[in-house]
CSV table of N, CA and C in Angstrom, one decimal:
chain,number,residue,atom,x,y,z
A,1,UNK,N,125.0,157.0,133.3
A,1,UNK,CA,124.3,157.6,132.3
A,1,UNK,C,124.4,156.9,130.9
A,2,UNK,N,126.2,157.0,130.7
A,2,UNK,CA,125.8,155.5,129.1
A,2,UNK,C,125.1,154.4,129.6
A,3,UNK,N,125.4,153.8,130.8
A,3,UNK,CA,124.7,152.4,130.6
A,3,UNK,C,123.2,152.5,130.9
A,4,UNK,N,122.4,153.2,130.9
A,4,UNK,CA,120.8,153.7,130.7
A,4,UNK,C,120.7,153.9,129.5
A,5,UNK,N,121.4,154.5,128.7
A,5,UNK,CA,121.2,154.7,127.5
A,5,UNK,C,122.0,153.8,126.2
A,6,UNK,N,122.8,152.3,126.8
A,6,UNK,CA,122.7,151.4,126.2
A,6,UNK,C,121.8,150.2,126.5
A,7,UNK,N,121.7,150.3,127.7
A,7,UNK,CA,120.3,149.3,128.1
A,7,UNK,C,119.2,149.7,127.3
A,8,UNK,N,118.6,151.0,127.2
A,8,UNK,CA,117.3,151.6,126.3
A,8,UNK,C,118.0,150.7,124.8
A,9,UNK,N,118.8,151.0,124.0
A,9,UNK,CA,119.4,150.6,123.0
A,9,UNK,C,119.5,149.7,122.6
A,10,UNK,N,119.6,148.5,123.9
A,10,UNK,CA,119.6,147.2,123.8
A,10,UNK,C,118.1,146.5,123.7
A,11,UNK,N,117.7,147.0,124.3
A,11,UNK,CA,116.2,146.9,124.7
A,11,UNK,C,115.1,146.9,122.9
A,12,UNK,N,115.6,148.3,122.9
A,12,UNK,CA,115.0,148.7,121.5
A,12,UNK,C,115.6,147.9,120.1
A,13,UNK,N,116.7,147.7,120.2
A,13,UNK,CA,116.7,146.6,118.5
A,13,UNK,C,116.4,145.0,119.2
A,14,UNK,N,116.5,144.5,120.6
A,14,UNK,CA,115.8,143.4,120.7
A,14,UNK,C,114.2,143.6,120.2
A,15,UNK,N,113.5,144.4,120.4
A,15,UNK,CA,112.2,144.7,120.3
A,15,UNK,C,112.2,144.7,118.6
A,16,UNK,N,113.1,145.3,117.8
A,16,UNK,CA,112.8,145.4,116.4
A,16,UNK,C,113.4,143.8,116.0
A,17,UNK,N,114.4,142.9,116.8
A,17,UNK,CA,115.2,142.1,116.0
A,17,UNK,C,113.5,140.9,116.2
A,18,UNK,N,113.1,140.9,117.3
A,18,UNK,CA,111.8,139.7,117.2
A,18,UNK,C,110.7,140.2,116.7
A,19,UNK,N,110.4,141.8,116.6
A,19,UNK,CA,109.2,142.0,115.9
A,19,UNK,C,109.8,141.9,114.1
A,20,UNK,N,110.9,141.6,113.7
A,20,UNK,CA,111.5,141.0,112.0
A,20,UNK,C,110.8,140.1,111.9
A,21,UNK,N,111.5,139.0,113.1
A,21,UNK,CA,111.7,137.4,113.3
A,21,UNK,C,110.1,136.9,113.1
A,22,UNK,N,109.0,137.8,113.7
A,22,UNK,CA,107.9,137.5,113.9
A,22,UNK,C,106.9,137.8,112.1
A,23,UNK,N,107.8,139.0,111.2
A,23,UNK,CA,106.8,139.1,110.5
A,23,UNK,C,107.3,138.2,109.9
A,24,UNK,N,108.9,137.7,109.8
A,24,UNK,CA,109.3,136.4,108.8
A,24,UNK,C,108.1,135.6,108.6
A,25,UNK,N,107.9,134.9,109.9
A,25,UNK,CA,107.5,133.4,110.3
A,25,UNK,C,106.0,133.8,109.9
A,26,UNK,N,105.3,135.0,110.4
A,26,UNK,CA,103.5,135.1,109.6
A,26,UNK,C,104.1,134.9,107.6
A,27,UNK,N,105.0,135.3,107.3
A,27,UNK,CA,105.0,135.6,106.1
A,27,UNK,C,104.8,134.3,105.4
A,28,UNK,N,106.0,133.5,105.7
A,28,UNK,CA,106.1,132.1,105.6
A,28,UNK,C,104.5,131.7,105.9
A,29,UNK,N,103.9,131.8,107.2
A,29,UNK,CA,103.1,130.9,107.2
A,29,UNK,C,101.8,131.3,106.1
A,30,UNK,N,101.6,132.7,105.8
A,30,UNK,CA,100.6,133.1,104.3
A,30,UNK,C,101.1,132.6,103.7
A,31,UNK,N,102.1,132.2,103.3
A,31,UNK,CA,102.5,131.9,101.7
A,31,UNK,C,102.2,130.6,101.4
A,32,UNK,N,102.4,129.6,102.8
A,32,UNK,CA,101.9,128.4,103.0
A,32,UNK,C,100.6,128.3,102.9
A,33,UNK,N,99.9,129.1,103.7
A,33,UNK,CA,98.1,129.4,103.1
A,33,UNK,C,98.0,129.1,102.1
A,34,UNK,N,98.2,130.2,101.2
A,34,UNK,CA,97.9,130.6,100.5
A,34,UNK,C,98.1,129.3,99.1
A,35,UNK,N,99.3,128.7,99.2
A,35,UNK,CA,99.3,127.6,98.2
A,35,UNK,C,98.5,126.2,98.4
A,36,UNK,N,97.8,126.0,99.8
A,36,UNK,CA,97.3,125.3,100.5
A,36,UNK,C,95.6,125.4,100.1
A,37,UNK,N,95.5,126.6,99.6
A,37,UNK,CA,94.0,127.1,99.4
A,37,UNK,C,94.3,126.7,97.9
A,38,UNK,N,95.5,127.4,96.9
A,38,UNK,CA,95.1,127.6,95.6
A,38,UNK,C,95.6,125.6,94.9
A,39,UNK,N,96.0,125.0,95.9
A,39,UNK,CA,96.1,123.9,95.3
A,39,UNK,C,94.4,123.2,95.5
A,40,UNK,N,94.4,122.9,96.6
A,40,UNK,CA,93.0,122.7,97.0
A,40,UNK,C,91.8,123.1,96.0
A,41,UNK,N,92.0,124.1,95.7
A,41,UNK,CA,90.9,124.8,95.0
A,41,UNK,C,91.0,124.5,93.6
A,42,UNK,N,92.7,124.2,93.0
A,42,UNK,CA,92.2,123.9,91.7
A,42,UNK,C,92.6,122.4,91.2
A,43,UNK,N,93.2,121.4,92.0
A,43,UNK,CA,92.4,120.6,92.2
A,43,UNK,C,91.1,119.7,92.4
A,44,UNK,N,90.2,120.5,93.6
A,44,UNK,CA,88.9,120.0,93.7
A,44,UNK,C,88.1,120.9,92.5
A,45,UNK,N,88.3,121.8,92.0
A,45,UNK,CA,87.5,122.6,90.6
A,45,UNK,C,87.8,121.4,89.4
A,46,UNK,N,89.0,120.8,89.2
A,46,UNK,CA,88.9,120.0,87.7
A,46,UNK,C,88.4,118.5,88.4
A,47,UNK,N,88.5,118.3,89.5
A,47,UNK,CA,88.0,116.8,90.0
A,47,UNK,C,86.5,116.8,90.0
A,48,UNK,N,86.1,118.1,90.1
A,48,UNK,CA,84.3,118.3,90.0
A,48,UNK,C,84.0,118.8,88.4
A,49,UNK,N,84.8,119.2,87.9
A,49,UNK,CA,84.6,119.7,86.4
A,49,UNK,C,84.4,118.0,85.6
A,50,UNK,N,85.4,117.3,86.0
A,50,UNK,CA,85.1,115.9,85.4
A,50,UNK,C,83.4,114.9,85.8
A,51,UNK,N,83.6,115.4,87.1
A,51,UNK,CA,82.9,114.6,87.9
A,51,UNK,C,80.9,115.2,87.2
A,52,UNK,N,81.1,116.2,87.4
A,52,UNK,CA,80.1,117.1,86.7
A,52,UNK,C,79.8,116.9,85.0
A,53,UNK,N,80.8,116.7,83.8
A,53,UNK,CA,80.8,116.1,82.5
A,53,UNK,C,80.0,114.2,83.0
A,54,UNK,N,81.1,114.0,83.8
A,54,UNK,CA,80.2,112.4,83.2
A,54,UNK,C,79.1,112.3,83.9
A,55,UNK,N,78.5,113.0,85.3
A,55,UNK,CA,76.7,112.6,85.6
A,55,UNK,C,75.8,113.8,84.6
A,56,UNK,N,76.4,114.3,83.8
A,56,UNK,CA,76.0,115.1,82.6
A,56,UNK,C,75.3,114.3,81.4
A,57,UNK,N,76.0,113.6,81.2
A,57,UNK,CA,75.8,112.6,80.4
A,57,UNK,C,75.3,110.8,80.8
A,58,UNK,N,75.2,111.1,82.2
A,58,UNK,CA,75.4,109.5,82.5
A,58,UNK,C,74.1,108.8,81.8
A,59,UNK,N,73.8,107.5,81.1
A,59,UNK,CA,73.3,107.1,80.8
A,59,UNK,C,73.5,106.8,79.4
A,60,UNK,N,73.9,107.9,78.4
A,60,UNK,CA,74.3,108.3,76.8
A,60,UNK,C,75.4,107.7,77.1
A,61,UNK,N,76.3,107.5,76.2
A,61,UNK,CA,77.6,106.7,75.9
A,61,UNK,C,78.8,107.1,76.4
A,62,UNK,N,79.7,106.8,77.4
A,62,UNK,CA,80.4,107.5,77.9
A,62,UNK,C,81.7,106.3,77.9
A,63,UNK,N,83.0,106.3,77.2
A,63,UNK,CA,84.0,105.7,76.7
A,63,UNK,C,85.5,106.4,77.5
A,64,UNK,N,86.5,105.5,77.4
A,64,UNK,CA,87.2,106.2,77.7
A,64,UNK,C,88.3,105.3,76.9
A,65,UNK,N,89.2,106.3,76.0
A,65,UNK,CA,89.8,106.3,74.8
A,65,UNK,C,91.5,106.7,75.1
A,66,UNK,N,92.2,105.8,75.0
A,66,UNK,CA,94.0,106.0,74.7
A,66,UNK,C,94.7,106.7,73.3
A,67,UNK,N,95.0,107.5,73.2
A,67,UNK,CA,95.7,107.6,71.7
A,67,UNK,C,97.4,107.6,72.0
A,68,UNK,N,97.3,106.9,73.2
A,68,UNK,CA,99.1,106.3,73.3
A,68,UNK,C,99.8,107.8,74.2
A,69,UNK,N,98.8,108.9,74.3
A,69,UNK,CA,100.0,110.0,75.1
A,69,UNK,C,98.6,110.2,75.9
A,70,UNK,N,97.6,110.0,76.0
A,70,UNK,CA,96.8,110.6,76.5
A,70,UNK,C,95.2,109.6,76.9
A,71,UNK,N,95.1,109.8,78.3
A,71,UNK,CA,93.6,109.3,78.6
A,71,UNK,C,92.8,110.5,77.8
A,72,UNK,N,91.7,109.9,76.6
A,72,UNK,CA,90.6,110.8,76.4
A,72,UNK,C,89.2,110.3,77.0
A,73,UNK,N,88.6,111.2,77.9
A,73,UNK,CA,87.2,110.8,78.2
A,73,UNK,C,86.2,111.2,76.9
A,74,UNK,N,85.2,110.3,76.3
A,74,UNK,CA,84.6,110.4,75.5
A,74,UNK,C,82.9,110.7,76.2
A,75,UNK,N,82.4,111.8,75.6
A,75,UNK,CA,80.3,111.8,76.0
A,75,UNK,C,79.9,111.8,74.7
A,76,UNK,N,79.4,110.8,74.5
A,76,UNK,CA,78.3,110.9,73.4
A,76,UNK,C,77.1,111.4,74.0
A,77,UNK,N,76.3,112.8,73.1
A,77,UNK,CA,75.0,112.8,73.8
A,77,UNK,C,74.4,112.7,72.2
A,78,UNK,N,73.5,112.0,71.6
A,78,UNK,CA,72.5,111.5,70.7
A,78,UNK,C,71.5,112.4,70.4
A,79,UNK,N,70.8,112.9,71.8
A,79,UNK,CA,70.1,113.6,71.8
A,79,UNK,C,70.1,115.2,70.8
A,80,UNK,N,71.4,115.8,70.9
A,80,UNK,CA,71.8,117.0,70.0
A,80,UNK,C,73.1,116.4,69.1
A,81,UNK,N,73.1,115.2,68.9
A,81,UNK,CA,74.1,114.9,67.6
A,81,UNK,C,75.3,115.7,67.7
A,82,UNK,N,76.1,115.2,69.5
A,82,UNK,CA,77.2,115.6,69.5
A,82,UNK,C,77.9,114.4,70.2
A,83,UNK,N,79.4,115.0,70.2
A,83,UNK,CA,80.8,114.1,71.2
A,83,UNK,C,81.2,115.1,71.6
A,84,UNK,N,81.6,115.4,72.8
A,84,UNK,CA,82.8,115.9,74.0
A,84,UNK,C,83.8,115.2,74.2
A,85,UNK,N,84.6,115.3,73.2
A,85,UNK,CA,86.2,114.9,74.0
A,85,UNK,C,87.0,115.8,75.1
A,86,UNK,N,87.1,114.9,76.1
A,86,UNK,CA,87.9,115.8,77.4
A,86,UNK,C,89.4,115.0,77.5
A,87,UNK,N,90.5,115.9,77.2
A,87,UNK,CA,91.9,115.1,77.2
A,87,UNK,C,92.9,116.0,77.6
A,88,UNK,N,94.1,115.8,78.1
A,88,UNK,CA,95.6,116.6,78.6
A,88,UNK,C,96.2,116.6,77.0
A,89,UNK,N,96.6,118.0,77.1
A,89,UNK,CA,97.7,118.4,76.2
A,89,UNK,C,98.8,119.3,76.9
A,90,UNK,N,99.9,119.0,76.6
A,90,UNK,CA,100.7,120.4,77.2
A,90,UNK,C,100.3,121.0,78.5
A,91,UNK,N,100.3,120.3,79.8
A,91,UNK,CA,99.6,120.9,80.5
A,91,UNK,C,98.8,121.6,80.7
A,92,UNK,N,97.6,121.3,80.1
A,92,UNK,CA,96.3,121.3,80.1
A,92,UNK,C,94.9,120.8,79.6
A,93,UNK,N,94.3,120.8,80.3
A,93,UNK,CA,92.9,120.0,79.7
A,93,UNK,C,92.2,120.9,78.8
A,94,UNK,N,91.9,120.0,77.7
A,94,UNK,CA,90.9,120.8,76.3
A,94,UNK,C,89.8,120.0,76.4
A,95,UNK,N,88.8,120.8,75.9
A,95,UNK,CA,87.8,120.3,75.7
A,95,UNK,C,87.1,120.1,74.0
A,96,UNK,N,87.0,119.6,73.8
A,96,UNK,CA,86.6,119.1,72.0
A,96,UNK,C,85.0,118.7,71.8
A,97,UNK,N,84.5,119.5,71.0
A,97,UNK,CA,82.9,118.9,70.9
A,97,UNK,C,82.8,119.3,69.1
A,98,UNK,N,82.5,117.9,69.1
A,98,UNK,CA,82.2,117.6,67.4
A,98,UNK,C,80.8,117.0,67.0
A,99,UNK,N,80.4,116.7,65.9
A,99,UNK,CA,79.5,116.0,65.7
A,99,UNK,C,79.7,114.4,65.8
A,100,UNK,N,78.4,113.7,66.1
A,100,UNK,CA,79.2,112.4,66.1
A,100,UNK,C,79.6,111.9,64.5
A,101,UNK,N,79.2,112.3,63.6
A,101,UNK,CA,79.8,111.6,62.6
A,101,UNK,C,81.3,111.8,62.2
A,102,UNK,N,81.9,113.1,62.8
A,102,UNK,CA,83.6,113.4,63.1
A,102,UNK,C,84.0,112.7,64.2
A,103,UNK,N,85.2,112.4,64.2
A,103,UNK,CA,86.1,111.5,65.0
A,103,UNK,C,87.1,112.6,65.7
A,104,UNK,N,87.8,112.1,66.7
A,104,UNK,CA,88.6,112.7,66.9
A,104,UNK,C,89.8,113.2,66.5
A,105,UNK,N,90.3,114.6,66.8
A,105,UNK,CA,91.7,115.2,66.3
A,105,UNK,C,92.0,115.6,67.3
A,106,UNK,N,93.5,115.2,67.8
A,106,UNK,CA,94.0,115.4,69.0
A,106,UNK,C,94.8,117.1,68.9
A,107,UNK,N,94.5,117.9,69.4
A,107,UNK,CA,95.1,119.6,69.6
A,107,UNK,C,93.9,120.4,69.2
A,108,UNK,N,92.8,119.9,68.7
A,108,UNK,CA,91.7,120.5,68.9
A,108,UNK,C,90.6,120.9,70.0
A,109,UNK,N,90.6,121.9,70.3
A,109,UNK,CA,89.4,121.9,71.6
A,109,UNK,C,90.0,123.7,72.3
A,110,UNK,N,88.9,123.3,73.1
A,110,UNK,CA,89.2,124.5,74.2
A,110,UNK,C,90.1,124.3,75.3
A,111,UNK,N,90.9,125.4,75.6
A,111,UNK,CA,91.8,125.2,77.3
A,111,UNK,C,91.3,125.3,78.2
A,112,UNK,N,90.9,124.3,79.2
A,112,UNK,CA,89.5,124.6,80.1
A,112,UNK,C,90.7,125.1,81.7
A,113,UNK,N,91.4,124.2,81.8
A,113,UNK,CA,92.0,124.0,82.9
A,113,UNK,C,93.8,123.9,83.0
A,114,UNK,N,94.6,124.4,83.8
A,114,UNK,CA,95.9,124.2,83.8
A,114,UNK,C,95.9,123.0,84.7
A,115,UNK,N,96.9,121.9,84.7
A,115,UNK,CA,97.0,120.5,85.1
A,115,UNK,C,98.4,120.0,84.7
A,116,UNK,N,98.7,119.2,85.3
A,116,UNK,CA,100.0,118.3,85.1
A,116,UNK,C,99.6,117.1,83.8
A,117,UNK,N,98.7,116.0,84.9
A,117,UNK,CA,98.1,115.2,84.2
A,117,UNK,C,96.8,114.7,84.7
A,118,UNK,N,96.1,113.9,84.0
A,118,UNK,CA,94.6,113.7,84.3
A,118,UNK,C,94.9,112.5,84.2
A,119,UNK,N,94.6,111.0,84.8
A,119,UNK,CA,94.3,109.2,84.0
A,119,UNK,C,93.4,109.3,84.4
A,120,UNK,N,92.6,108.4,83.5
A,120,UNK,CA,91.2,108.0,84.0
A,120,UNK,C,91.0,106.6,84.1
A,121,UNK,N,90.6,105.9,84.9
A,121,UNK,CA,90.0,104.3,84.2
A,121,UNK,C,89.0,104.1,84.9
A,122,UNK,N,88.3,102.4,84.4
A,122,UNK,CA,87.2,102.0,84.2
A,122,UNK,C,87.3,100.8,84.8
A,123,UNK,N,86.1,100.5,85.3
A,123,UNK,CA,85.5,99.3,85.7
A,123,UNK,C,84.1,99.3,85.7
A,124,UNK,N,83.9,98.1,84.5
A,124,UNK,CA,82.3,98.0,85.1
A,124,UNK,C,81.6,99.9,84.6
A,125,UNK,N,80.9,100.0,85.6
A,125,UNK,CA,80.0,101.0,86.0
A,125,UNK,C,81.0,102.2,87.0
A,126,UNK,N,82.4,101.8,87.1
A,126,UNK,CA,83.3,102.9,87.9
A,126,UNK,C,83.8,103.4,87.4
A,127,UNK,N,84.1,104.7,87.3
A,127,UNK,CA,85.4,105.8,86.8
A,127,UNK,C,85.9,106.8,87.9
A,128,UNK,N,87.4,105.7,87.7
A,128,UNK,CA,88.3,106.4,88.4
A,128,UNK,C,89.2,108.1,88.1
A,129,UNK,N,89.2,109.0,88.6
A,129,UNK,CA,89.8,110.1,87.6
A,129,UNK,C,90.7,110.6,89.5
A,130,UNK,N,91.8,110.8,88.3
A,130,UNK,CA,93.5,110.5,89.1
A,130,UNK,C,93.8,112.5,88.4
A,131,UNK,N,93.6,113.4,89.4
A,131,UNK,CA,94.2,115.0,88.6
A,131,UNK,C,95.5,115.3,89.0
A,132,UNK,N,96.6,115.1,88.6
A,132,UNK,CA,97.9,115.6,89.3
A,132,UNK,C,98.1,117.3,88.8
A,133,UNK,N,98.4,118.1,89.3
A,133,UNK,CA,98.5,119.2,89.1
A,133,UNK,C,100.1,119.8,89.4
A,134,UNK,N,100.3,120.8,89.0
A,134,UNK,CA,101.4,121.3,88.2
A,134,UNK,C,102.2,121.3,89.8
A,135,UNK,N,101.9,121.5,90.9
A,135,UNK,CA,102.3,121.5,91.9
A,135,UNK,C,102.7,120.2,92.5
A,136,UNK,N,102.6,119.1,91.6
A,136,UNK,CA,103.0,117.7,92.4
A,136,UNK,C,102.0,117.2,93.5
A,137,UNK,N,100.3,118.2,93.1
A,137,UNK,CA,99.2,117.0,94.0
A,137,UNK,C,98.6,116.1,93.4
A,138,UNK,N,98.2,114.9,94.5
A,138,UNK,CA,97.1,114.1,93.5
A,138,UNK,C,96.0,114.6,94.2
A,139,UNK,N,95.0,114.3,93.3
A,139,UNK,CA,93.3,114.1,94.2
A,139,UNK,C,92.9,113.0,92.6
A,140,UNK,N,92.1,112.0,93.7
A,140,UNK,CA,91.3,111.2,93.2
A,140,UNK,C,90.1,111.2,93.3
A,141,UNK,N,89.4,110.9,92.5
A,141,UNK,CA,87.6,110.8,92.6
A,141,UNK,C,87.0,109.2,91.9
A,142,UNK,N,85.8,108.8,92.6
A,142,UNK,CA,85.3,107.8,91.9
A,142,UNK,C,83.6,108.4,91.6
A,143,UNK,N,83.5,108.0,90.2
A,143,UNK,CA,82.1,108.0,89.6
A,143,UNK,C,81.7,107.1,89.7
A,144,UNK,N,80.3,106.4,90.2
A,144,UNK,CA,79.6,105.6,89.9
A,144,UNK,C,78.9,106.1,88.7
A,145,UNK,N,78.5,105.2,87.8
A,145,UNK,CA,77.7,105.5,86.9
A,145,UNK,C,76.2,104.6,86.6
A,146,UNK,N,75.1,105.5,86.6
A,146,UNK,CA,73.6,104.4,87.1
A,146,UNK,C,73.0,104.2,85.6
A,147,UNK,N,73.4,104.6,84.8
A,147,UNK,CA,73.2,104.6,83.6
A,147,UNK,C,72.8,102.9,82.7
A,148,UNK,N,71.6,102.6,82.2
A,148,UNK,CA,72.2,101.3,81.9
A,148,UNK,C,73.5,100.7,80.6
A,149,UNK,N,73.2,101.8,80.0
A,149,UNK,CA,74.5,101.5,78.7
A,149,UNK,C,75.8,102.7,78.9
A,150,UNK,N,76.0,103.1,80.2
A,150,UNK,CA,76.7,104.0,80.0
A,150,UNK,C,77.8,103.7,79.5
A,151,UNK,N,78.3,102.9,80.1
A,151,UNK,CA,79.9,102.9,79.2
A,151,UNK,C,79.9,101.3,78.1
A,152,UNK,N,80.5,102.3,77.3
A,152,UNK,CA,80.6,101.2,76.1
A,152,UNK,C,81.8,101.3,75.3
C-alpha cells in the first residue's frame, strides 16, 4: 500500500519537475524572440528612416559633414529654403531643420530614434550608412544616389 502511494508520488512531482523544466526553456526561448524581433525592427526602422531622408531629397544637395564626434548627414532642399541635419548625440539621433542661411548647432534638433551609433560615408554617388544599436547590432545599408548634383 506505501509503495502505490509512493510510486503515484513519484510519478506526480516527475510530471511537475518537467512540466517547470519545460515552461523554463519556452520562457527563455520568448525572451529570445522577443529581442530578435525588437532588434530587427529597430534597426531596419532607422536603416529605412535614413534610407527614406536621402531618396527624399536625392537630386538637391545632399553632404555628409564631421564635427570631430559625429557623422552629420546634410539635405539641402532649395525648393522651401531649408537644411535637415541628421546626427548621433547621446545615444540618439536628432534631427535639425534650419534655414539655409543658418549653419549648423550641434544639440539642436528633434529625438527621432534611440541608437548606439550611426557612420555614414561616401563614394561617388554611394552612401554607406552603418546603424549600431544599443544592443551591440550592426545593419548596413547602401544608397545609390541618381541625382546629378546630389552630393556635393
Amino acid at each position: 500500500m506505501y509503495i502505490n502511494l509512493i510510486s503515484i508520488f513519484c510519478i506526480f512531482v516527475t510530471f511537475i519537475g518537467l512540466a517547470f523544466i519545460t515552461l523554463i526553456m519556452e520562457l527563455n526561448f520568448y525572451n529570445k524572440l522577443k529581442e530578435g524581433i525588437n532588434n530587427t525592427f529597430s534597426t531596419g526602422t532607422i536603416v529605412s528612416y535614413y534610407n527614406n531622408k536621402i531618396h527624399n531629397f536625392d537630386g538637391d544637395k545632399i553632404a555628409i559633414l564631421n564635427n570631430g564626434k559625429t557623422d552629420i548627414l546634410m539635405l539641402e532642399d532649395k525648393d522651401v529654403n531649408l537644411k535637415t541635419y541628421v546626427y548621433v548625440k547621446d545615444g540618439a539621433i536628432y534631427e535639425y531643420v534650419t534655414q539655409l542661411s543658418e549653419g549648423f548647432v550641434y544639440g539642436r534638433g528633434n529625438k527621432v530614434f534611440e541608437v548606439e551609433d550611426v557612420d555614414i560615408k561616401r563614394k561617388n554617388k554611394l552612401i554607406e550608412v552603418i546603424v549600431k544599436t544599443k544592443e551591440d547590432k550592426k545593419k548596413k545599408s547602401y544608397i545609390y544616389l541618381s541625382g546629378e548634383d546630389a552630393i556635393k
